């Protein structure tokens, strides 16, 4: 079956669904047909893995084969295909592939974290991923939030001075420091900090 034929059959089935719906048996049979176009251009059956759709203006760092071309969302919903919002896209695809992204795509992902923080902060699994992810650029290196200290604490600034242990650039803004605190940015004077003082 050619790509053009797969597209035509998909369009026909989508219109049939809109006109009359499908029985569970018909839905099961339909899911097994390789007529569903992924963002990478491949035509796949829905029985071959977990597939999703998301609006075309949303980009993901990975998962192009698991993301289907956005069309007929009601039809896809009837077939059991979940539509992802920006936050779910971050969690499922962008963050797991973060280390392999180029610097521009990493910066875009980081901006999405801030832009969607209200929703991100409500997803415990996503927060856990962010806590363990080296995404905070500091002096040319990417570090986890818990590897850095809060520069708003005067004692920490006094102890560490110019040591590269504080977020820099956009991560040193008030908004980002508040987010990083939630993700593990150190703000307490601990025993380890006292040991550093002694040195």
PDB file of N, CA, C and O in Angstrom, residues 88-164:
ATOM      1  N   UNK A  88       2.603  17.445  28.819  1.00  0.00           N
ATOM      2  CA  UNK A  88       2.739  15.998  28.612  1.00  0.00           C
ATOM      3  C   UNK A  88       3.803  15.703  27.562  1.00  0.00           C
ATOM      4  O   UNK A  88       4.548  14.722  27.673  1.00  0.00           O
ATOM      5  N   UNK A  89       3.904  16.554  26.561  1.00  0.00           N
ATOM      6  CA  UNK A  89       4.925  16.394  25.517  1.00  0.00           C
ATOM      7  C   UNK A  89       6.324  16.519  26.115  1.00  0.00           C
ATOM      8  O   UNK A  89       7.229  15.741  25.795  1.00  0.00           O
ATOM      9  N   UNK A  90       6.484  17.485  27.002  1.00  0.00           N
ATOM     10  CA  UNK A  90       7.759  17.635  27.709  1.00  0.00           C
ATOM     11  C   UNK A  90       8.111  16.364  28.475  1.00  0.00           C
ATOM     12  O   UNK A  90       9.231  15.858  28.392  1.00  0.00           O
ATOM     13  N   UNK A  91       7.122  15.870  29.228  1.00  0.00           N
ATOM     14  CA  UNK A  91       7.365  14.716  30.099  1.00  0.00           C
ATOM     15  C   UNK A  91       7.680  13.452  29.320  1.00  0.00           C
ATOM     16  O   UNK A  91       8.605  12.714  29.657  1.00  0.00           O
ATOM     17  N   UNK A  92       6.917  13.197  28.249  1.00  0.00           N
ATOM     18  CA  UNK A  92       7.045  11.927  27.542  1.00  0.00           C
ATOM     19  C   UNK A  92       8.191  11.896  26.542  1.00  0.00           C
ATOM     20  O   UNK A  92       8.790  10.845  26.321  1.00  0.00           O
ATOM     21  N   UNK A  93       8.489  13.025  25.899  1.00  0.00           N
ATOM     22  CA  UNK A  93       9.436  12.997  24.796  1.00  0.00           C
ATOM     23  C   UNK A  93      10.639  13.933  24.942  1.00  0.00           C
ATOM     24  O   UNK A  93      11.770  13.529  24.731  1.00  0.00           O
ATOM     25  N   UNK A  94      10.370  15.196  25.289  1.00  0.00           N
ATOM     26  CA  UNK A  94      11.467  16.164  25.265  1.00  0.00           C
ATOM     27  C   UNK A  94      12.491  15.920  26.366  1.00  0.00           C
ATOM     28  O   UNK A  94      13.694  15.855  26.094  1.00  0.00           O
ATOM     29  N   UNK A  95      12.037  15.782  27.608  1.00  0.00           N
ATOM     30  CA  UNK A  95      12.998  15.615  28.701  1.00  0.00           C
ATOM     31  C   UNK A  95      13.787  14.311  28.627  1.00  0.00           C
ATOM     32  O   UNK A  95      14.998  14.316  28.871  1.00  0.00           O
ATOM     33  N   UNK A  96      13.163  13.170  28.274  1.00  0.00           N
ATOM     34  CA  UNK A  96      13.966  11.944  28.166  1.00  0.00           C
ATOM     35  C   UNK A  96      15.076  12.027  27.114  1.00  0.00           C
ATOM     36  O   UNK A  96      16.080  11.326  27.226  1.00  0.00           O
ATOM     37  N   UNK A  97      14.900  12.884  26.103  1.00  0.00           N
ATOM     38  CA  UNK A  97      15.932  13.003  25.060  1.00  0.00           C
ATOM     39  C   UNK A  97      16.736  14.299  25.198  1.00  0.00           C
ATOM     40  O   UNK A  97      17.491  14.668  24.299  1.00  0.00           O
ATOM     41  N   UNK A  98      16.596  14.980  26.341  1.00  0.00           N
ATOM     42  CA  UNK A  98      17.190  16.311  26.527  1.00  0.00           C
ATOM     43  C   UNK A  98      18.699  16.329  26.260  1.00  0.00           C
ATOM     44  O   UNK A  98      19.208  17.211  25.578  1.00  0.00           O
ATOM     45  N   UNK A  99      19.422  15.338  26.780  1.00  0.00           N
ATOM     46  CA  UNK A  99      20.889  15.324  26.649  1.00  0.00           C
ATOM     47  C   UNK A  99      21.341  15.236  25.194  1.00  0.00           C
ATOM     48  O   UNK A  99      22.434  15.705  24.851  1.00  0.00           O
ATOM     49  N   UNK A 100      20.502  14.669  24.326  1.00  0.00           N
ATOM     50  CA  UNK A 100      20.896  14.497  22.922  1.00  0.00           C
ATOM     51  C   UNK A 100      20.447  15.666  22.031  1.00  0.00           C
ATOM     52  O   UNK A 100      20.767  15.698  20.850  1.00  0.00           O
ATOM     53  N   UNK A 101      19.717  16.617  22.607  1.00  0.00           N
ATOM     54  CA  UNK A 101      19.255  17.761  21.824  1.00  0.00           C
ATOM     55  C   UNK A 101      20.380  18.766  21.623  1.00  0.00           C
ATOM     56  O   UNK A 101      21.271  18.897  22.461  1.00  0.00           O
ATOM     57  N   UNK A 102      20.319  19.515  20.509  1.00  0.00           N
ATOM     58  CA  UNK A 102      21.305  20.582  20.333  1.00  0.00           C
ATOM     59  C   UNK A 102      20.948  21.728  21.280  1.00  0.00           C
ATOM     60  O   UNK A 102      19.868  21.755  21.876  1.00  0.00           O
ATOM     61  N   UNK A 103      21.853  22.666  21.430  1.00  0.00           N
ATOM     62  CA  UNK A 103      21.686  23.711  22.448  1.00  0.00           C
ATOM     63  C   UNK A 103      20.435  24.562  22.199  1.00  0.00           C
ATOM     64  O   UNK A 103      19.766  24.987  23.146  1.00  0.00           O
ATOM     65  N   UNK A 104      20.084  24.792  20.936  1.00  0.00           N
ATOM     66  CA  UNK A 104      18.888  25.594  20.638  1.00  0.00           C
ATOM     67  C   UNK A 104      17.627  24.862  21.090  1.00  0.00           C
ATOM     68  O   UNK A 104      16.708  25.461  21.669  1.00  0.00           O
ATOM     69  N   UNK A 105      17.555  23.545  20.847  1.00  0.00           N
ATOM     70  CA  UNK A 105      16.383  22.765  21.261  1.00  0.00           C
ATOM     71  C   UNK A 105      16.338  22.632  22.779  1.00  0.00           C
ATOM     72  O   UNK A 105      15.258  22.619  23.376  1.00  0.00           O
ATOM     73  N   UNK A 106      17.507  22.536  23.415  1.00  0.00           N
ATOM     74  CA  UNK A 106      17.528  22.500  24.881  1.00  0.00           C
ATOM     75  C   UNK A 106      17.001  23.807  25.446  1.00  0.00           C
ATOM     76  O   UNK A 106      16.197  23.810  26.393  1.00  0.00           O
ATOM     77  N   UNK A 107      17.430  24.925  24.878  1.00  0.00           N
ATOM     78  CA  UNK A 107      16.962  26.236  25.350  1.00  0.00           C
ATOM     79  C   UNK A 107      15.455  26.369  25.156  1.00  0.00           C
ATOM     80  O   UNK A 107      14.746  26.903  26.020  1.00  0.00           O
ATOM     81  N   UNK A 108      14.948  25.852  24.049  1.00  0.00           N
ATOM     82  CA  UNK A 108      13.505  25.887  23.783  1.00  0.00           C
ATOM     83  C   UNK A 108      12.749  25.059  24.826  1.00  0.00           C
ATOM     84  O   UNK A 108      11.711  25.481  25.339  1.00  0.00           O
ATOM     85  N   UNK A 109      13.295  23.894  25.165  1.00  0.00           N
ATOM     86  CA  UNK A 109      12.659  23.030  26.173  1.00  0.00           C
ATOM     87  C   UNK A 109      12.629  23.721  27.534  1.00  0.00           C
ATOM     88  O   UNK A 109      11.617  23.685  28.244  1.00  0.00           O
ATOM     89  N   UNK A 110      13.730  24.360  27.888  1.00  0.00           N
ATOM     90  CA  UNK A 110      13.821  25.064  29.170  1.00  0.00           C
ATOM     91  C   UNK A 110      12.806  26.211  29.219  1.00  0.00           C
ATOM     92  O   UNK A 110      12.141  26.418  30.238  1.00  0.00           O
ATOM     93  N   UNK A 111      12.667  26.928  28.118  1.00  0.00           N
ATOM     94  CA  UNK A 111      11.689  28.017  28.065  1.00  0.00           C
ATOM     95  C   UNK A 111      10.270  27.482  28.247  1.00  0.00           C
ATOM     96  O   UNK A 111       9.423  28.130  28.870  1.00  0.00           O
ATOM     97  N   UNK A 112      10.014  26.277  27.715  1.00  0.00           N
ATOM     98  CA  UNK A 112       8.683  25.679  27.854  1.00  0.00           C
ATOM     99  C   UNK A 112       8.409  25.288  29.308  1.00  0.00           C
ATOM    100  O   UNK A 112       7.262  25.337  29.757  1.00  0.00           O
ATOM    101  N   UNK A 113       9.439  24.890  30.020  1.00  0.00           N
ATOM    102  CA  UNK A 113       9.265  24.568  31.437  1.00  0.00           C
ATOM    103  C   UNK A 113       8.744  25.801  32.175  1.00  0.00           C
ATOM    104  O   UNK A 113       7.767  25.737  32.926  1.00  0.00           O
ATOM    105  N   UNK A 114       9.388  26.939  31.935  1.00  0.00           N
ATOM    106  CA  UNK A 114       8.970  28.167  32.607  1.00  0.00           C
ATOM    107  C   UNK A 114       7.591  28.615  32.129  1.00  0.00           C
ATOM    108  O   UNK A 114       6.728  28.976  32.930  1.00  0.00           O
ATOM    109  N   UNK A 115       7.363  28.576  30.814  1.00  0.00           N
ATOM    110  CA  UNK A 115       6.094  29.051  30.264  1.00  0.00           C
ATOM    111  C   UNK A 115       4.905  28.223  30.766  1.00  0.00           C
ATOM    112  O   UNK A 115       3.793  28.733  30.894  1.00  0.00           O
ATOM    113  N   UNK A 116       5.155  26.949  31.057  1.00  0.00           N
ATOM    114  CA  UNK A 116       4.085  26.048  31.489  1.00  0.00           C
ATOM    115  C   UNK A 116       4.208  25.664  32.963  1.00  0.00           C
ATOM    116  O   UNK A 116       3.642  24.655  33.392  1.00  0.00           O
ATOM    117  N   UNK A 117       4.944  26.461  33.742  1.00  0.00           N
ATOM    118  CA  UNK A 117       5.254  26.071  35.110  1.00  0.00           C
ATOM    119  C   UNK A 117       4.012  25.772  35.957  1.00  0.00           C
ATOM    120  O   UNK A 117       4.012  24.846  36.773  1.00  0.00           O
ATOM    121  N   UNK A 118       2.939  26.525  35.773  1.00  0.00           N
ATOM    122  CA  UNK A 118       1.734  26.289  36.579  1.00  0.00           C
ATOM    123  C   UNK A 118       1.255  24.844  36.411  1.00  0.00           C
ATOM    124  O   UNK A 118       0.872  24.192  37.388  1.00  0.00           O
ATOM    125  N   UNK A 119       1.296  24.326  35.195  1.00  0.00           N
ATOM    126  CA  UNK A 119       0.872  22.934  34.954  1.00  0.00           C
ATOM    127  C   UNK A 119       1.982  21.946  35.290  1.00  0.00           C
ATOM    128  O   UNK A 119       1.718  20.865  35.806  1.00  0.00           O
ATOM    129  N   UNK A 120       3.214  22.318  34.974  1.00  0.00           N
ATOM    130  CA  UNK A 120       4.352  21.433  35.294  1.00  0.00           C
ATOM    131  C   UNK A 120       4.391  21.136  36.788  1.00  0.00           C
ATOM    132  O   UNK A 120       4.585  20.003  37.213  1.00  0.00           O
ATOM    133  N   UNK A 121       4.165  22.164  37.599  1.00  0.00           N
ATOM    134  CA  UNK A 121       4.279  22.020  39.054  1.00  0.00           C
ATOM    135  C   UNK A 121       3.201  21.128  39.651  1.00  0.00           C
ATOM    136  O   UNK A 121       3.306  20.714  40.802  1.00  0.00           O
ATOM    137  N   UNK A 122       2.174  20.814  38.864  1.00  0.00           N
ATOM    138  CA  UNK A 122       1.092  19.944  39.342  1.00  0.00           C
ATOM    139  C   UNK A 122       1.297  18.484  38.955  1.00  0.00           C
ATOM    140  O   UNK A 122       0.451  17.644  39.232  1.00  0.00           O
ATOM    141  N   UNK A 123       2.417  18.174  38.294  1.00  0.00           N
ATOM    142  CA  UNK A 123       2.664  16.805  37.815  1.00  0.00           C
ATOM    143  C   UNK A 123       3.870  16.219  38.552  1.00  0.00           C
ATOM    144  O   UNK A 123       5.015  16.481  38.175  1.00  0.00           O
ATOM    145  N   UNK A 124       3.639  15.436  39.603  1.00  0.00           N
ATOM    146  CA  UNK A 124       4.749  14.901  40.405  1.00  0.00           C
ATOM    147  C   UNK A 124       5.796  14.130  39.595  1.00  0.00           C
ATOM    148  O   UNK A 124       6.995  14.277  39.830  1.00  0.00           O
ATOM    149  N   UNK A 125       5.361  13.327  38.632  1.00  0.00           N
ATOM    150  CA  UNK A 125       6.324  12.544  37.842  1.00  0.00           C
ATOM    151  C   UNK A 125       7.214  13.463  37.015  1.00  0.00           C
ATOM    152  O   UNK A 125       8.424  13.217  36.877  1.00  0.00           O
ATOM    153  N   UNK A 126       6.644  14.530  36.492  1.00  0.00           N
ATOM    154  CA  UNK A 126       7.421  15.487  35.703  1.00  0.00           C
ATOM    155  C   UNK A 126       8.400  16.245  36.605  1.00  0.00           C
ATOM    156  O   UNK A 126       9.562  16.465  36.234  1.00  0.00           O
ATOM    157  N   UNK A 127       7.967  16.621  37.792  1.00  0.00           N
ATOM    158  CA  UNK A 127       8.866  17.293  38.743  1.00  0.00           C
ATOM    159  C   UNK A 127      10.045  16.385  39.091  1.00  0.00           C
ATOM    160  O   UNK A 127      11.194  16.843  39.167  1.00  0.00           O
ATOM    161  N   UNK A 128       9.781  15.095  39.286  1.00  0.00           N
ATOM    162  CA  UNK A 128      10.867  14.153  39.591  1.00  0.00           C
ATOM    163  C   UNK A 128      11.870  14.081  38.453  1.00  0.00           C
ATOM    164  O   UNK A 128      13.085  14.027  38.676  1.00  0.00           O
ATOM    165  N   UNK A 129      11.380  14.083  37.205  1.00  0.00           N
ATOM    166  CA  UNK A 129      12.286  14.060  36.056  1.00  0.00           C
ATOM    167  C   UNK A 129      13.148  15.313  36.026  1.00  0.00           C
ATOM    168  O   UNK A 129      14.344  15.254  35.745  1.00  0.00           O
ATOM    169  N   UNK A 130      12.528  16.453  36.317  1.00  0.00           N
ATOM    170  CA  UNK A 130      13.281  17.709  36.294  1.00  0.00           C
ATOM    171  C   UNK A 130      14.311  17.763  37.416  1.00  0.00           C
ATOM    172  O   UNK A 130      15.401  18.315  37.237  1.00  0.00           O
ATOM    173  N   UNK A 131      13.984  17.189  38.569  1.00  0.00           N
ATOM    174  CA  UNK A 131      14.941  17.192  39.688  1.00  0.00           C
ATOM    175  C   UNK A 131      16.203  16.410  39.348  1.00  0.00           C
ATOM    176  O   UNK A 131      17.284  16.724  39.842  1.00  0.00           O
ATOM    177  N   UNK A 132      16.068  15.390  38.525  1.00  0.00           N
ATOM    178  CA  UNK A 132      17.223  14.546  38.212  1.00  0.00           C
ATOM    179  C   UNK A 132      17.889  14.915  36.884  1.00  0.00           C
ATOM    180  O   UNK A 132      18.828  14.247  36.448  1.00  0.00           O
ATOM    181  N   UNK A 133      17.400  15.983  36.247  1.00  0.00           N
ATOM    182  CA  UNK A 133      17.899  16.351  34.922  1.00  0.00           C
ATOM    183  C   UNK A 133      18.897  17.509  34.996  1.00  0.00           C
ATOM    184  O   UNK A 133      18.576  18.563  35.536  1.00  0.00           O
ATOM    185  N   UNK A 134      20.104  17.333  34.449  1.00  0.00           N
ATOM    186  CA  UNK A 134      21.042  18.465  34.364  1.00  0.00           C
ATOM    187  C   UNK A 134      20.600  19.418  33.240  1.00  0.00           C
ATOM    188  O   UNK A 134      20.890  19.171  32.080  1.00  0.00           O
ATOM    189  N   UNK A 135      19.882  20.464  33.590  1.00  0.00           N
ATOM    190  CA  UNK A 135      19.393  21.406  32.575  1.00  0.00           C
ATOM    191  C   UNK A 135      19.722  22.852  32.910  1.00  0.00           C
ATOM    192  O   UNK A 135      19.475  23.751  32.100  1.00  0.00           O
ATOM    193  N   UNK A 136      20.290  23.108  34.094  1.00  0.00           N
ATOM    194  CA  UNK A 136      20.574  24.477  34.509  1.00  0.00           C
ATOM    195  C   UNK A 136      21.978  24.854  34.050  1.00  0.00           C
ATOM    196  O   UNK A 136      22.966  24.330  34.549  1.00  0.00           O
ATOM    197  N   UNK A 137      22.040  25.761  33.092  1.00  0.00           N
ATOM    198  CA  UNK A 137      23.352  26.155  32.560  1.00  0.00           C
ATOM    199  C   UNK A 137      24.026  27.118  33.530  1.00  0.00           C
ATOM    200  O   UNK A 137      23.471  28.146  33.905  1.00  0.00           O
ATOM    201  N   UNK A 138      25.217  26.750  33.940  1.00  0.00           N
ATOM    202  CA  UNK A 138      25.990  27.552  34.882  1.00  0.00           C
ATOM    203  C   UNK A 138      27.457  27.491  34.492  1.00  0.00           C
ATOM    204  O   UNK A 138      28.057  26.419  34.498  1.00  0.00           O
ATOM    205  N   UNK A 139      28.009  28.624  34.114  1.00  0.00           N
ATOM    206  CA  UNK A 139      29.418  28.711  33.728  1.00  0.00           C
ATOM    207  C   UNK A 139      29.775  27.671  32.665  1.00  0.00           C
ATOM    208  O   UNK A 139      30.797  26.993  32.744  1.00  0.00           O
ATOM    209  N   UNK A 140      28.878  27.521  31.671  1.00  0.00           N
ATOM    210  CA  UNK A 140      29.156  26.636  30.545  1.00  0.00           C
ATOM    211  C   UNK A 140      28.857  25.168  30.770  1.00  0.00           C
ATOM    212  O   UNK A 140      29.051  24.352  29.878  1.00  0.00           O
ATOM    213  N   UNK A 141      28.402  24.793  31.960  1.00  0.00           N
ATOM    214  CA  UNK A 141      28.068  23.395  32.247  1.00  0.00           C
ATOM    215  C   UNK A 141      26.587  23.270  32.561  1.00  0.00           C
ATOM    216  O   UNK A 141      25.960  24.222  33.028  1.00  0.00           O
ATOM    217  N   UNK A 142      26.027  22.089  32.298  1.00  0.00           N
ATOM    218  CA  UNK A 142      24.639  21.825  32.662  1.00  0.00           C
ATOM    219  C   UNK A 142      24.618  21.015  33.947  1.00  0.00           C
ATOM    220  O   UNK A 142      25.232  19.948  34.030  1.00  0.00           O
ATOM    221  N   UNK A 143      23.916  21.533  34.950  1.00  0.00           N
ATOM    222  CA  UNK A 143      23.869  20.884  36.258  1.00  0.00           C
ATOM    223  C   UNK A 143      22.421  20.680  36.697  1.00  0.00           C
ATOM    224  O   UNK A 143      21.512  21.350  36.221  1.00  0.00           O
ATOM    225  N   UNK A 144      22.245  19.737  37.639  1.00  0.00           N
ATOM    226  CA  UNK A 144      20.930  19.547  38.252  1.00  0.00           C
ATOM    227  C   UNK A 144      20.676  20.699  39.227  1.00  0.00           C
ATOM    228  O   UNK A 144      21.625  21.266  39.798  1.00  0.00           O
ATOM    229  N   UNK A 145      19.416  21.025  39.483  1.00  0.00           N
ATOM    230  CA  UNK A 145      19.134  22.094  40.449  1.00  0.00           C
ATOM    231  C   UNK A 145      19.759  21.834  41.822  1.00  0.00           C
ATOM    232  O   UNK A 145      20.246  22.776  42.466  1.00  0.00           O
ATOM    233  N   UNK A 146      19.763  20.570  42.271  1.00  0.00           N
ATOM    234  CA  UNK A 146      20.294  20.279  43.610  1.00  0.00           C
ATOM    235  C   UNK A 146      21.808  20.344  43.697  1.00  0.00           C
ATOM    236  O   UNK A 146      22.377  20.194  44.782  1.00  0.00           O
ATOM    237  N   UNK A 147      22.483  20.593  42.578  1.00  0.00           N
ATOM    238  CA  UNK A 147      23.935  20.757  42.593  1.00  0.00           C
ATOM    239  C   UNK A 147      24.341  22.225  42.762  1.00  0.00           C
ATOM    240  O   UNK A 147      25.527  22.536  42.803  1.00  0.00           O
ATOM    241  N   UNK A 148      23.333  23.088  42.871  1.00  0.00           N
ATOM    242  CA  UNK A 148      23.584  24.524  42.935  1.00  0.00           C
ATOM    243  C   UNK A 148      22.975  25.124  44.203  1.00  0.00           C
ATOM    244  O   UNK A 148      22.177  24.495  44.881  1.00  0.00           O
ATOM    245  N   UNK A 149      23.404  26.356  44.484  1.00  0.00           N
ATOM    246  CA  UNK A 149      22.947  27.056  45.680  1.00  0.00           C
ATOM    247  C   UNK A 149      22.176  28.313  45.307  1.00  0.00           C
ATOM    248  O   UNK A 149      22.383  28.905  44.253  1.00  0.00           O
ATOM    249  N   UNK A 150      21.314  28.726  46.231  1.00  0.00           N
ATOM    250  CA  UNK A 150      20.474  29.906  46.033  1.00  0.00           C
ATOM    251  C   UNK A 150      21.283  31.163  46.345  1.00  0.00           C
ATOM    252  O   UNK A 150      21.676  31.392  47.496  1.00  0.00           O
ATOM    253  N   UNK A 151      21.539  32.003  45.328  1.00  0.00           N
ATOM    254  CA  UNK A 151      22.354  33.208  45.560  1.00  0.00           C
ATOM    255  C   UNK A 151      21.632  34.276  46.374  1.00  0.00           C
ATOM    256  O   UNK A 151      22.240  35.273  46.781  1.00  0.00           O
ATOM    257  N   UNK A 152      20.346  34.075  46.649  1.00  0.00           N
ATOM    258  CA  UNK A 152      19.597  35.051  47.444  1.00  0.00           C
ATOM    259  C   UNK A 152      19.912  34.933  48.924  1.00  0.00           C
ATOM    260  O   UNK A 152      19.511  35.798  49.703  1.00  0.00           O
ATOM    261  N   UNK A 153      20.612  33.874  49.319  1.00  0.00           N
ATOM    262  CA  UNK A 153      20.996  33.701  50.722  1.00  0.00           C
ATOM    263  C   UNK A 153      22.367  34.347  50.946  1.00  0.00           C
ATOM    264  O   UNK A 153      23.383  33.848  50.444  1.00  0.00           O
ATOM    265  N   UNK A 154      22.408  35.460  51.683  1.00  0.00           N
ATOM    266  CA  UNK A 154      23.672  36.192  51.861  1.00  0.00           C
ATOM    267  C   UNK A 154      24.802  35.322  52.419  1.00  0.00           C
ATOM    268  O   UNK A 154      25.948  35.444  51.972  1.00  0.00           O
ATOM    269  N   UNK A 155      24.502  34.438  53.368  1.00  0.00           N
ATOM    270  CA  UNK A 155      25.558  33.606  53.944  1.00  0.00           C
ATOM    271  C   UNK A 155      26.175  32.697  52.882  1.00  0.00           C
ATOM    272  O   UNK A 155      27.399  32.513  52.841  1.00  0.00           O
ATOM    273  N   UNK A 156      25.342  32.136  52.021  1.00  0.00           N
ATOM    274  CA  UNK A 156      25.865  31.272  50.961  1.00  0.00           C
ATOM    275  C   UNK A 156      26.744  32.077  50.002  1.00  0.00           C
ATOM    276  O   UNK A 156      27.788  31.593  49.551  1.00  0.00           O
ATOM    277  N   UNK A 157      26.318  33.316  49.690  1.00  0.00           N
ATOM    278  CA  UNK A 157      27.146  34.171  48.824  1.00  0.00           C
ATOM    279  C   UNK A 157      28.482  34.470  49.482  1.00  0.00           C
ATOM    280  O   UNK A 157      29.524  34.482  48.820  1.00  0.00           O
ATOM    281  N   UNK A 158      28.450  34.660  50.798  1.00  0.00           N
ATOM    282  CA  UNK A 158      29.687  34.942  51.524  1.00  0.00           C
ATOM    283  C   UNK A 158      30.597  33.717  51.523  1.00  0.00           C
ATOM    284  O   UNK A 158      31.805  33.823  51.290  1.00  0.00           O
ATOM    285  N   UNK A 159      30.022  32.546  51.770  1.00  0.00           N
ATOM    286  CA  UNK A 159      30.806  31.310  51.848  1.00  0.00           C
ATOM    287  C   UNK A 159      31.436  30.968  50.508  1.00  0.00           C
ATOM    288  O   UNK A 159      32.623  30.661  50.418  1.00  0.00           O
ATOM    289  N   UNK A 160      30.628  31.025  49.446  1.00  0.00           N
ATOM    290  CA  UNK A 160      31.108  30.536  48.154  1.00  0.00           C
ATOM    291  C   UNK A 160      31.695  31.610  47.256  1.00  0.00           C
ATOM    292  O   UNK A 160      32.404  31.288  46.307  1.00  0.00           O
ATOM    293  N   UNK A 161      31.391  32.881  47.561  1.00  0.00           N
ATOM    294  CA  UNK A 161      31.986  33.965  46.785  1.00  0.00           C
ATOM    295  C   UNK A 161      31.771  33.786  45.292  1.00  0.00           C
ATOM    296  O   UNK A 161      30.656  33.708  44.815  1.00  0.00           O
ATOM    297  N   UNK A 162      32.879  33.687  44.556  1.00  0.00           N
ATOM    298  CA  UNK A 162      32.822  33.569  43.104  1.00  0.00           C
ATOM    299  C   UNK A 162      32.872  32.121  42.630  1.00  0.00           C
ATOM    300  O   UNK A 162      32.993  31.865  41.429  1.00  0.00           O
ATOM    301  N   UNK A 163      32.793  31.159  43.538  1.00  0.00           N
ATOM    302  CA  UNK A 163      32.777  29.750  43.123  1.00  0.00           C
ATOM    303  C   UNK A 163      31.598  29.522  42.167  1.00  0.00           C
ATOM    304  O   UNK A 163      30.525  30.115  42.350  1.00  0.00           O
ATOM    305  N   UNK A 164      31.758  28.650  41.172  1.00  0.00           N
ATOM    306  CA  UNK A 164      30.675  28.421  40.189  1.00  0.00           C
ATOM    307  C   UNK A 164      29.583  27.492  40.724  1.00  0.00           C
ATOM    308  O   UNK A 164      29.335  26.411  40.195  1.00  0.00           O
TER     309      UNK A 164
END
